Amino acid sequence: MTSPTARLSGVLAADAGLLRERAADCDERVAALPPKPERTPEEQAAADAAQRPVRALRAEFLRHHGRAVHDEVTAGRTLRPRLAELATAAAERFPGLVPNRSRLAAEEALPQAHKEGLAIDHGMFFRQLLADPVTGGHLLDSMRAPTARAQELLPEFARTGELDLGTVRVARDGATAHVTLANTDCLNAETNELATDLETAVDVVLLDDTVEAGVLRGAQMSHPRYAGKRVFSAGINLKHLHAGRISYLGFLLGRELGLLSKVRRGLWCGDGSPDAWPHLDLAKPWVAAVDTFAIGGGMQILLAVDHVVAEEDAYFSLPAAQEGIVPGMGNLRLTALFGGRLTRQVILGGRRIDARDPAAALVSDEVVAAERVGAAAAVAAERLASPAVAVNRRMIDLAEEPPDRFRAYAAEFALAQALRLHSADVLSKVSRFSLAGRAG
């Protein structure tokens, strides 16, 4: 049997034409089958058999032409689109390489178990771009540029010192900005909206010249079980995941390359302006104040900040084995803190770390009574608000997580997470969580 990649010529135009033909043929064969939830096992096997060789061809095409594709859709790396914009441009310029806008819109409306798995094609695309130091470096810098929404809201924040973004609130107190996660009905479980609002808030804090440090804390909850009590985060909203409302590009990959990279490394400001030199990263120290618990993505946030204050009865966990997906950069960053053995206990075995556990000293810097969490976080932010802190936190980050190491990990994560998102065991797990009513 001839390999589906054997006919690649190495010439971009010719290979793009071949990919377009093979992808169109695959789409026709899959479209002729019943919708995914109505397929028999044999029909699903036929869909998989149609998709597999085309995905192999896409992978080979990207290995040959990934940098040329990226240069084409970014005008020689002069444009800086975010993930979704970049993928849309690639779909228009190279049909069949990644899903086009209409196919994505149709898929986004479906429950997770009914999706065809278009995120896998995005995962392949971004894996290749991130693996290349040239395209990967450009992509990572682009994702750390301030969002248009934040730039639009900055004058209002500068004038009033307050913003209500929906699921996140921001308030300036002197030189400290307090960012409050306020997805109160579901224990600050992470959704597309929360990820977007939180990135906007982080951008505004970093852009405001009068702010020197930021504090992240959960609001008081309206959820019946924790009504009136502050909660940091319950992790990813599994109901939304089951319903197909967790975006791969906007949340699962975009959160890591955008929001959390900005918290850790700051905004990228190397736009060619002479005013930007020599400081191409606009970064500020961050303090996290943890009430009750920081689960999943909540704990991942703690791995990106500079100082953590925890309530004495709080706990931390990364239940990756329970949820079935990859916990963002948790494997990378927790290993740097814990070493391999304890990281395996937390991520593979589901070990919960209580704030009073000696191991918690590797996650939190202070453990205080519940009524002292806010004050302790404010004092820590004031202490970190120093130019010397800013430059040294950057040097620490370079030593702890060099950019090329992060980029290489992100490349593998991009595909691994896309595959997990559509795996049978994850679909089964999130379905059970939805039936049980678990928020995140």
Short mmCIF file of C-alpha atoms in Angstrom, two decimals:
data_model
loop_
_atom_site.label_atom_id
_atom_site.label_comp_id
_atom_site.label_asym_id
_atom_site.label_seq_id
_atom_site.Cartn_x
_atom_site.Cartn_y
_atom_site.Cartn_z
CA MET A 1 0.00 0.00 0.00
CA THR A 2 1.39 3.41 -1.00
CA SER A 3 2.07 5.79 1.86
CA PRO A 4 -0.21 8.83 1.82
CA THR A 5 2.90 10.98 2.25
CA ALA A 6 4.89 9.41 -0.59
CA ARG A 7 3.68 11.88 -3.21
CA LEU A 8 4.84 15.01 -1.38
CA SER A 9 7.20 16.78 -3.73
CA GLY A 10 8.72 19.30 -1.33
CA VAL A 11 7.22 22.12 -3.42
CA LEU A 12 4.77 24.09 -1.29
CA ALA A 13 2.14 24.80 -3.96
CA ALA A 14 2.07 21.23 -5.27
CA ASP A 15 1.97 19.70 -1.79
CA ALA A 16 -0.77 22.11 -0.71
CA GLY A 17 -2.82 21.00 -3.69
CA LEU A 18 -2.38 17.34 -2.79
CA LEU A 19 -3.38 17.99 0.81
CA ARG A 20 -6.44 19.94 -0.31
CA GLU A 21 -7.59 17.04 -2.54
CA ARG A 22 -7.01 14.35 0.09
CA ALA A 23 -8.70 16.41 2.83
CA ALA A 24 -11.74 17.14 0.65
CA ASP A 25 -12.09 13.43 -0.16
CA CYS A 26 -11.88 12.56 3.54
CA ASP A 27 -14.51 15.16 4.43
CA GLU A 28 -16.88 13.76 1.81
CA ARG A 29 -16.45 10.21 3.11
CA VAL A 30 -17.08 11.26 6.71
CA ALA A 31 -20.03 13.47 5.75
CA ALA A 32 -21.67 10.49 4.04
CA LEU A 33 -21.81 8.69 7.39
CA PRO A 34 -24.46 9.35 10.04
CA PRO A 35 -23.66 12.03 12.67
CA LYS A 36 -21.15 10.75 15.21
CA PRO A 37 -23.60 9.92 18.04
CA GLU A 38 -25.69 7.82 15.64
CA ARG A 39 -22.85 5.77 14.14
CA THR A 40 -22.39 2.09 14.67
CA PRO A 41 -18.93 0.93 15.81
CA GLU A 42 -18.24 -0.11 12.21
CA GLU A 43 -19.23 3.32 10.88
CA GLN A 44 -17.02 5.06 13.44
CA ALA A 45 -14.16 2.78 12.42
CA ALA A 46 -14.76 3.86 8.82
CA ALA A 47 -14.58 7.54 9.85
CA ASP A 48 -11.34 6.89 11.72
CA ALA A 49 -9.92 5.01 8.73
CA ALA A 50 -10.72 7.97 6.48
CA GLN A 51 -9.17 10.53 8.83
CA ARG A 52 -6.01 8.68 9.79
CA PRO A 53 -4.09 8.86 6.46
CA VAL A 54 -5.08 12.49 5.94
CA ARG A 55 -3.77 13.39 9.38
CA ALA A 56 -0.55 11.58 8.56
CA LEU A 57 -0.34 13.65 5.37
CA ARG A 58 -0.97 16.86 7.33
CA ALA A 59 1.81 15.99 9.74
CA GLU A 60 4.23 15.34 6.90
CA PHE A 61 3.15 18.53 5.12
CA LEU A 62 3.80 20.54 8.28
CA ARG A 63 7.22 18.95 8.75
CA HIS A 64 8.16 20.05 5.23
CA HIS A 65 6.40 23.41 5.08
CA GLY A 66 5.46 24.53 8.60
CA ARG A 67 7.74 27.56 8.59
CA ALA A 68 6.66 28.57 5.08
CA VAL A 69 2.99 28.30 6.07
CA HIS A 70 3.57 30.42 9.14
CA ASP A 71 5.48 33.04 7.17
CA GLU A 72 2.73 33.14 4.57
CA VAL A 73 -0.09 33.79 7.05
CA THR A 74 1.91 36.23 9.19
CA ALA A 75 3.33 38.24 6.27
CA GLY A 76 6.87 37.16 7.02
CA ARG A 77 6.35 37.32 10.80
CA THR A 78 5.32 40.98 10.68
CA LEU A 79 1.77 40.19 11.85
CA ARG A 80 1.04 38.83 15.33
CA PRO A 81 -2.27 36.95 15.28
CA ARG A 82 -3.48 34.99 18.28
CA LEU A 83 -4.12 31.26 18.00
CA ALA A 84 -7.62 31.37 16.54
CA GLU A 85 -6.73 34.14 14.10
CA LEU A 86 -3.63 32.28 12.96
CA ALA A 87 -5.56 29.05 12.47
CA THR A 88 -8.30 30.82 10.52
CA ALA A 89 -5.73 32.44 8.22
CA ALA A 90 -4.04 29.08 7.65
CA ALA A 91 -7.38 27.45 6.80
CA GLU A 92 -8.12 30.13 4.22
CA ARG A 93 -4.69 30.10 2.61
CA PHE A 94 -4.13 26.31 2.77
CA PRO A 95 -7.51 24.53 2.59
CA GLY A 96 -7.49 21.15 4.28
CA LEU A 97 -4.61 21.97 6.62
CA VAL A 98 -6.79 22.98 9.55
CA PRO A 99 -10.59 23.30 9.90
CA ASN A 100 -12.18 26.35 8.31
CA ARG A 101 -14.43 28.81 10.10
CA SER A 102 -17.75 27.18 9.14
CA ARG A 103 -16.69 23.68 10.20
CA LEU A 104 -15.42 25.02 13.51
CA ALA A 105 -18.65 26.90 14.17
CA ALA A 106 -20.68 23.74 13.56
CA GLU A 107 -18.43 21.68 15.81
CA GLU A 108 -18.43 24.23 18.62
CA ALA A 109 -22.20 23.90 18.93
CA LEU A 110 -21.99 20.17 19.73
CA PRO A 111 -21.54 18.35 23.06
CA GLN A 112 -18.00 17.12 23.50
CA ALA A 113 -18.84 13.47 22.79
CA HIS A 114 -20.52 14.43 19.50
CA LYS A 115 -17.59 16.40 18.07
CA GLU A 116 -15.60 15.00 15.17
CA GLY A 117 -12.27 15.94 16.76
CA LEU A 118 -11.23 19.01 14.79
CA ALA A 119 -9.11 20.16 17.73
CA ILE A 120 -6.71 17.32 16.87
CA ASP A 121 -5.90 19.03 13.58
CA HIS A 122 -5.26 22.27 15.45
CA GLY A 123 -3.07 20.35 17.88
CA MET A 124 -0.97 18.98 15.02
CA PHE A 125 -0.67 22.46 13.49
CA PHE A 126 0.46 24.20 16.66
CA ARG A 127 2.71 21.35 17.70
CA GLN A 128 4.76 21.88 14.55
CA LEU A 129 4.82 25.68 14.84
CA LEU A 130 5.87 25.56 18.49
CA ALA A 131 8.53 22.91 17.87
CA ASP A 132 10.32 25.22 15.43
CA PRO A 133 12.38 27.81 17.37
CA VAL A 134 11.64 30.49 14.76
CA THR A 135 7.89 30.07 14.39
CA GLY A 136 7.46 28.95 17.99
CA GLY A 137 9.29 31.98 19.35
CA HIS A 138 7.19 34.31 17.20
CA LEU A 139 3.96 32.60 18.29
CA LEU A 140 4.82 32.72 22.00
CA ASP A 141 5.72 36.42 21.83
CA SER A 142 2.51 37.13 19.91
CA MET A 143 0.41 35.42 22.57
CA ARG A 144 1.94 37.64 25.25
CA ALA A 145 0.96 40.85 23.49
CA PRO A 146 -1.82 42.79 25.26
CA THR A 147 -5.32 42.02 24.05
CA ALA A 148 -7.37 44.63 22.22
CA ARG A 149 -10.04 44.44 24.93
CA ALA A 150 -7.53 45.32 27.64
CA GLN A 151 -6.18 48.25 25.66
CA GLU A 152 -9.72 49.57 25.19
CA LEU A 153 -10.49 49.28 28.92
CA LEU A 154 -7.18 50.69 30.17
CA PRO A 155 -8.27 54.38 30.12
CA GLU A 156 -11.35 53.54 32.22
CA PHE A 157 -9.24 51.66 34.76
CA ALA A 158 -6.67 54.45 34.84
CA ARG A 159 -9.46 56.96 35.55
CA THR A 160 -11.60 55.00 38.04
CA GLY A 161 -9.26 52.34 39.45
CA GLU A 162 -11.97 49.72 39.00
CA LEU A 163 -13.24 47.28 36.36
CA ASP A 164 -16.04 44.72 36.43
CA LEU A 165 -15.39 42.28 33.61
CA GLY A 166 -18.17 39.84 34.47
CA THR A 167 -16.44 36.84 36.06
CA VAL A 168 -13.46 38.93 37.24
CA ARG A 169 -13.22 42.25 39.07
CA VAL A 170 -10.19 44.53 39.35
CA ALA A 171 -9.64 47.25 41.95
CA ARG A 172 -6.55 49.41 42.47
CA ASP A 173 -5.45 50.17 46.03
CA GLY A 174 -2.38 52.37 45.99
CA ALA A 175 0.30 50.58 43.99
CA THR A 176 -1.44 47.18 44.25
CA ALA A 177 -4.14 45.87 41.93
CA HIS A 178 -6.51 43.33 43.45
CA VAL A 179 -7.88 40.89 40.87
CA THR A 180 -10.88 38.97 42.19
CA LEU A 181 -12.12 35.79 40.54
CA ALA A 182 -15.91 36.06 40.78
CA ASN A 183 -17.47 33.12 38.97
CA THR A 184 -19.40 32.76 42.20
CA ASP A 185 -22.10 30.25 41.34
CA CYS A 186 -19.66 27.49 40.41
CA LEU A 187 -16.75 27.93 42.85
CA ASN A 188 -14.65 29.85 40.33
CA ALA A 189 -14.65 26.84 38.02
CA GLU A 190 -12.79 27.81 34.86
CA THR A 191 -14.80 28.55 31.73
CA ASN A 192 -14.01 30.23 28.42
CA GLU A 193 -15.44 33.44 29.83
CA LEU A 194 -13.39 33.31 33.02
CA ALA A 195 -10.16 32.65 31.10
CA THR A 196 -10.87 35.59 28.79
CA ASP A 197 -11.83 37.94 31.62
CA LEU A 198 -8.81 36.98 33.71
CA GLU A 199 -6.39 37.54 30.84
CA THR A 200 -7.95 40.95 30.24
CA ALA A 201 -7.53 41.79 33.92
CA VAL A 202 -3.89 40.69 33.95
CA ASP A 203 -3.21 42.79 30.84
CA VAL A 204 -4.77 45.89 32.39
CA VAL A 205 -2.77 45.47 35.58
CA LEU A 206 0.46 45.06 33.65
CA LEU A 207 -0.30 48.05 31.42
CA ASP A 208 -1.28 50.47 34.20
CA ASP A 209 1.77 52.60 35.06
CA THR A 210 0.64 53.21 38.64
CA VAL A 211 0.38 49.52 39.56
CA GLU A 212 3.51 47.81 40.86
CA ALA A 213 2.12 44.41 41.95
CA GLY A 214 -1.01 42.30 41.60
CA VAL A 215 -2.99 40.09 43.97
CA LEU A 216 -5.22 37.23 42.78
CA ARG A 217 -7.98 36.02 45.10
CA GLY A 218 -11.36 34.34 44.90
CA ALA A 219 -14.57 36.17 45.78
CA GLN A 220 -17.22 35.08 48.27
CA MET A 221 -19.32 32.34 46.70
CA SER A 222 -23.04 32.17 45.99
CA HIS A 223 -22.81 28.39 45.47
CA PRO A 224 -25.07 26.81 48.14
CA ARG A 225 -22.37 24.60 49.61
CA TYR A 226 -19.91 27.47 50.14
CA ALA A 227 -22.28 30.46 50.31
CA GLY A 228 -20.50 33.50 51.75
CA LYS A 229 -17.12 31.76 51.82
CA ARG A 230 -14.18 32.69 49.62
CA VAL A 231 -12.90 30.04 47.22
CA PHE A 232 -9.85 30.36 44.98
CA SER A 233 -10.71 27.91 42.19
CA ALA A 234 -12.38 24.56 41.57
CA GLY A 235 -10.46 24.02 38.31
CA ILE A 236 -11.94 23.42 34.88
CA ASN A 237 -15.72 23.47 34.67
CA LEU A 238 -16.46 19.85 33.84
CA LYS A 239 -20.09 20.57 32.99
CA HIS A 240 -18.87 22.96 30.31
CA LEU A 241 -16.34 20.40 29.12
CA HIS A 242 -19.07 17.77 28.78
CA ALA A 243 -21.27 20.26 26.91
CA GLY A 244 -18.47 21.05 24.46
CA ARG A 245 -18.17 24.61 25.75
CA ILE A 246 -14.45 24.51 26.64
CA SER A 247 -12.44 25.91 23.74
CA TYR A 248 -9.20 24.22 22.75
CA LEU A 249 -7.71 27.35 21.16
CA GLY A 250 -9.18 29.93 23.51
CA PHE A 251 -8.85 28.00 26.75
CA LEU A 252 -6.88 24.77 26.85
CA LEU A 253 -3.96 26.01 24.73
CA GLY A 254 -4.56 29.76 24.75
CA ARG A 255 -4.68 29.99 28.55
CA GLU A 256 -1.19 28.50 28.82
CA LEU A 257 0.43 30.59 26.08
CA GLY A 258 -1.49 33.77 26.91
CA LEU A 259 -2.86 34.28 30.42
CA LEU A 260 -0.44 32.18 32.47
CA SER A 261 2.58 33.18 30.39
CA LYS A 262 1.71 36.82 31.03
CA VAL A 263 1.46 36.22 34.77
CA ARG A 264 4.81 34.47 34.77
CA ARG A 265 6.75 36.42 32.13
CA GLY A 266 4.74 39.58 31.56
CA LEU A 267 3.58 41.25 28.38
CA TRP A 268 5.73 41.14 25.26
CA CYS A 269 6.45 44.70 24.13
CA GLY A 270 9.05 44.15 21.40
CA ASP A 271 7.02 45.83 18.69
CA GLY A 272 9.98 47.60 17.13
CA SER A 273 9.38 50.83 18.99
CA PRO A 274 12.58 52.49 20.28
CA ASP A 275 10.70 53.17 23.51
CA ALA A 276 10.48 49.42 24.16
CA TRP A 277 14.23 48.88 24.32
CA PRO A 278 15.80 47.41 26.44
CA HIS A 279 12.74 46.13 28.33
CA LEU A 280 10.90 43.89 25.89
CA ASP A 281 8.86 42.27 28.70
CA LEU A 282 6.50 44.33 30.86
CA ALA A 283 6.28 42.17 33.97
CA LYS A 284 5.17 42.69 37.56
CA PRO A 285 5.15 40.47 40.65
CA TRP A 286 2.00 38.54 41.52
CA VAL A 287 0.66 37.23 44.82
CA ALA A 288 -2.05 34.57 45.05
CA ALA A 289 -4.29 34.46 48.12
CA VAL A 290 -5.81 30.98 48.47
CA ASP A 291 -9.00 30.46 50.41
CA THR A 292 -10.56 26.98 50.78
CA PHE A 293 -8.89 25.25 47.82
CA ALA A 294 -6.98 25.61 44.56
CA ILE A 295 -7.87 22.64 42.38
CA GLY A 296 -6.64 21.84 38.88
CA GLY A 297 -6.23 25.07 36.94
CA GLY A 298 -6.39 26.95 40.23
CA MET A 299 -3.27 25.18 41.42
CA GLN A 300 -1.66 25.80 38.03
CA ILE A 301 -2.05 29.54 38.63
CA LEU A 302 -0.07 29.18 41.85
CA LEU A 303 2.84 27.70 39.89
CA ALA A 304 3.06 30.91 37.83
CA VAL A 305 2.99 33.53 40.61
CA ASP A 306 5.76 34.83 42.89
CA HIS A 307 4.20 34.46 46.33
CA VAL A 308 1.33 32.35 47.69
CA VAL A 309 -0.58 33.02 50.90
CA ALA A 310 -2.83 30.13 51.91
CA GLU A 311 -5.57 29.81 54.47
CA GLU A 312 -4.54 27.22 57.06
CA ASP A 313 -7.40 24.88 56.12
CA ALA A 314 -6.91 25.23 52.36
CA TYR A 315 -5.65 22.50 50.07
CA PHE A 316 -4.15 22.11 46.60
CA SER A 317 -4.64 19.39 44.00
CA LEU A 318 -4.14 18.59 40.32
CA PRO A 319 -6.64 15.77 39.63
CA ALA A 320 -5.41 15.03 36.13
CA ALA A 321 -6.00 11.30 36.41
CA GLN A 322 -9.59 11.93 37.50
CA GLU A 323 -10.32 14.42 34.71
CA GLY A 324 -8.26 12.63 32.06
CA ILE A 325 -6.71 15.70 30.42
CA VAL A 326 -3.20 17.14 30.75
CA PRO A 327 -3.01 19.76 33.54
CA GLY A 328 -1.57 22.56 31.42
CA MET A 329 2.02 23.29 32.34
CA GLY A 330 1.52 21.52 35.66
CA ASN A 331 3.75 18.57 34.77
CA LEU A 332 6.57 20.91 33.75
CA ARG A 333 6.33 23.33 36.65
CA LEU A 334 5.41 20.95 39.44
CA THR A 335 8.38 18.75 38.56
CA ALA A 336 10.64 21.79 38.93
CA LEU A 337 9.23 22.38 42.42
CA PHE A 338 8.56 18.86 43.72
CA GLY A 339 10.86 16.60 41.73
CA GLY A 340 9.55 13.59 39.87
CA ARG A 341 8.39 11.40 42.75
CA LEU A 342 6.04 13.83 44.51
CA THR A 343 4.83 15.17 41.17
CA ARG A 344 3.77 11.65 40.21
CA GLN A 345 1.90 11.30 43.50
CA VAL A 346 -0.01 14.54 42.87
CA ILE A 347 -0.71 14.25 39.12
CA LEU A 348 -0.84 10.50 38.58
CA GLY A 349 -2.05 9.42 42.00
CA GLY A 350 -4.32 12.34 42.86
CA ARG A 351 -2.57 13.20 46.13
CA ARG A 352 -4.07 16.26 47.81
CA ILE A 353 -1.65 18.67 49.48
CA ASP A 354 -3.10 20.30 52.59
CA ALA A 355 -1.77 23.72 53.53
CA ARG A 356 -0.38 22.32 56.80
CA ASP A 357 1.34 19.41 55.05
CA PRO A 358 5.14 19.93 55.01
CA ALA A 359 5.05 19.39 51.24
CA ALA A 360 2.83 22.47 50.92
CA ALA A 361 5.89 24.65 51.61
CA LEU A 362 6.85 23.96 47.99
CA VAL A 363 3.57 25.53 46.81
CA SER A 364 2.75 28.22 49.36
CA ASP A 365 5.00 30.75 51.08
CA GLU A 366 2.74 31.60 54.04
CA VAL A 367 -0.03 29.75 55.84
CA VAL A 368 -2.27 31.98 57.93
CA ALA A 369 -5.66 31.98 59.64
CA ALA A 370 -8.61 32.59 57.32
CA GLU A 371 -9.22 36.10 58.57
CA ARG A 372 -5.61 37.11 57.81
CA VAL A 373 -5.35 35.93 54.20
CA GLY A 374 -6.24 39.25 52.57
CA ALA A 375 -3.99 41.35 54.80
CA ALA A 376 -1.06 38.97 54.41
CA ALA A 377 -1.43 39.02 50.63
CA ALA A 378 -1.52 42.83 50.60
CA VAL A 379 1.66 43.02 52.70
CA ALA A 380 3.40 40.52 50.41
CA ALA A 381 2.44 42.55 47.33
CA GLU A 382 3.76 45.72 48.90
CA ARG A 383 7.01 43.99 49.78
CA LEU A 384 7.45 42.70 46.20
CA ALA A 385 6.73 46.07 44.57
CA SER A 386 10.34 46.89 43.75
CA PRO A 387 12.32 47.33 40.51
CA ALA A 388 14.93 44.93 41.88
CA VAL A 389 12.25 42.29 42.37
CA ALA A 390 11.07 42.73 38.78
CA VAL A 391 14.48 42.12 37.24
CA ASN A 392 15.38 39.27 39.57
CA ARG A 393 12.10 37.42 39.08
CA ARG A 394 12.89 37.46 35.36
CA MET A 395 16.36 36.02 35.96
CA ILE A 396 14.93 33.35 38.23
CA ASP A 397 12.42 32.42 35.55
CA LEU A 398 15.17 32.15 32.93
CA ALA A 399 17.03 29.73 35.21
CA GLU A 400 13.98 27.75 36.29
CA GLU A 401 12.11 27.59 32.98
CA PRO A 402 14.23 28.68 29.99
CA PRO A 403 12.15 29.84 27.00
CA ASP A 404 13.26 26.99 24.74
CA ARG A 405 12.35 24.44 27.40
CA PHE A 406 8.90 25.98 27.77
CA ARG A 407 8.46 26.13 24.00
CA ALA A 408 9.42 22.48 23.50
CA TYR A 409 7.06 21.38 26.27
CA ALA A 410 4.26 23.54 24.84
CA ALA A 411 4.72 21.88 21.44
CA GLU A 412 4.12 18.41 22.85
CA PHE A 413 1.33 19.67 25.09
CA ALA A 414 -0.49 21.20 22.10
CA LEU A 415 -1.06 17.81 20.47
CA ALA A 416 -1.30 15.72 23.65
CA GLN A 417 -4.11 17.88 25.03
CA ALA A 418 -6.03 17.84 21.75
CA LEU A 419 -5.86 14.04 21.65
CA ARG A 420 -6.94 13.72 25.28
CA LEU A 421 -9.85 16.08 24.70
CA HIS A 422 -11.39 13.56 22.29
CA SER A 423 -10.30 10.32 23.93
CA ALA A 424 -12.93 7.76 24.94
CA ASP A 425 -11.98 7.73 28.63
CA VAL A 426 -12.19 11.53 28.95
CA LEU A 427 -15.59 11.62 27.28
CA SER A 428 -16.81 8.92 29.67
CA LYS A 429 -15.43 10.72 32.72
CA VAL A 430 -16.81 14.16 31.96
CA SER A 431 -20.18 12.59 31.22
CA ARG A 432 -20.24 11.06 34.71
CA PHE A 433 -19.15 14.35 36.28
CA SER A 434 -21.95 16.16 34.45
CA LEU A 435 -24.54 13.70 35.69
CA ALA A 436 -23.18 14.10 39.21
CA GLY A 437 -23.44 17.89 38.89
CA ARG A 438 -19.78 18.57 39.51
CA ALA A 439 -18.77 22.15 38.60
CA GLY A 440 -15.07 21.63 38.18
#
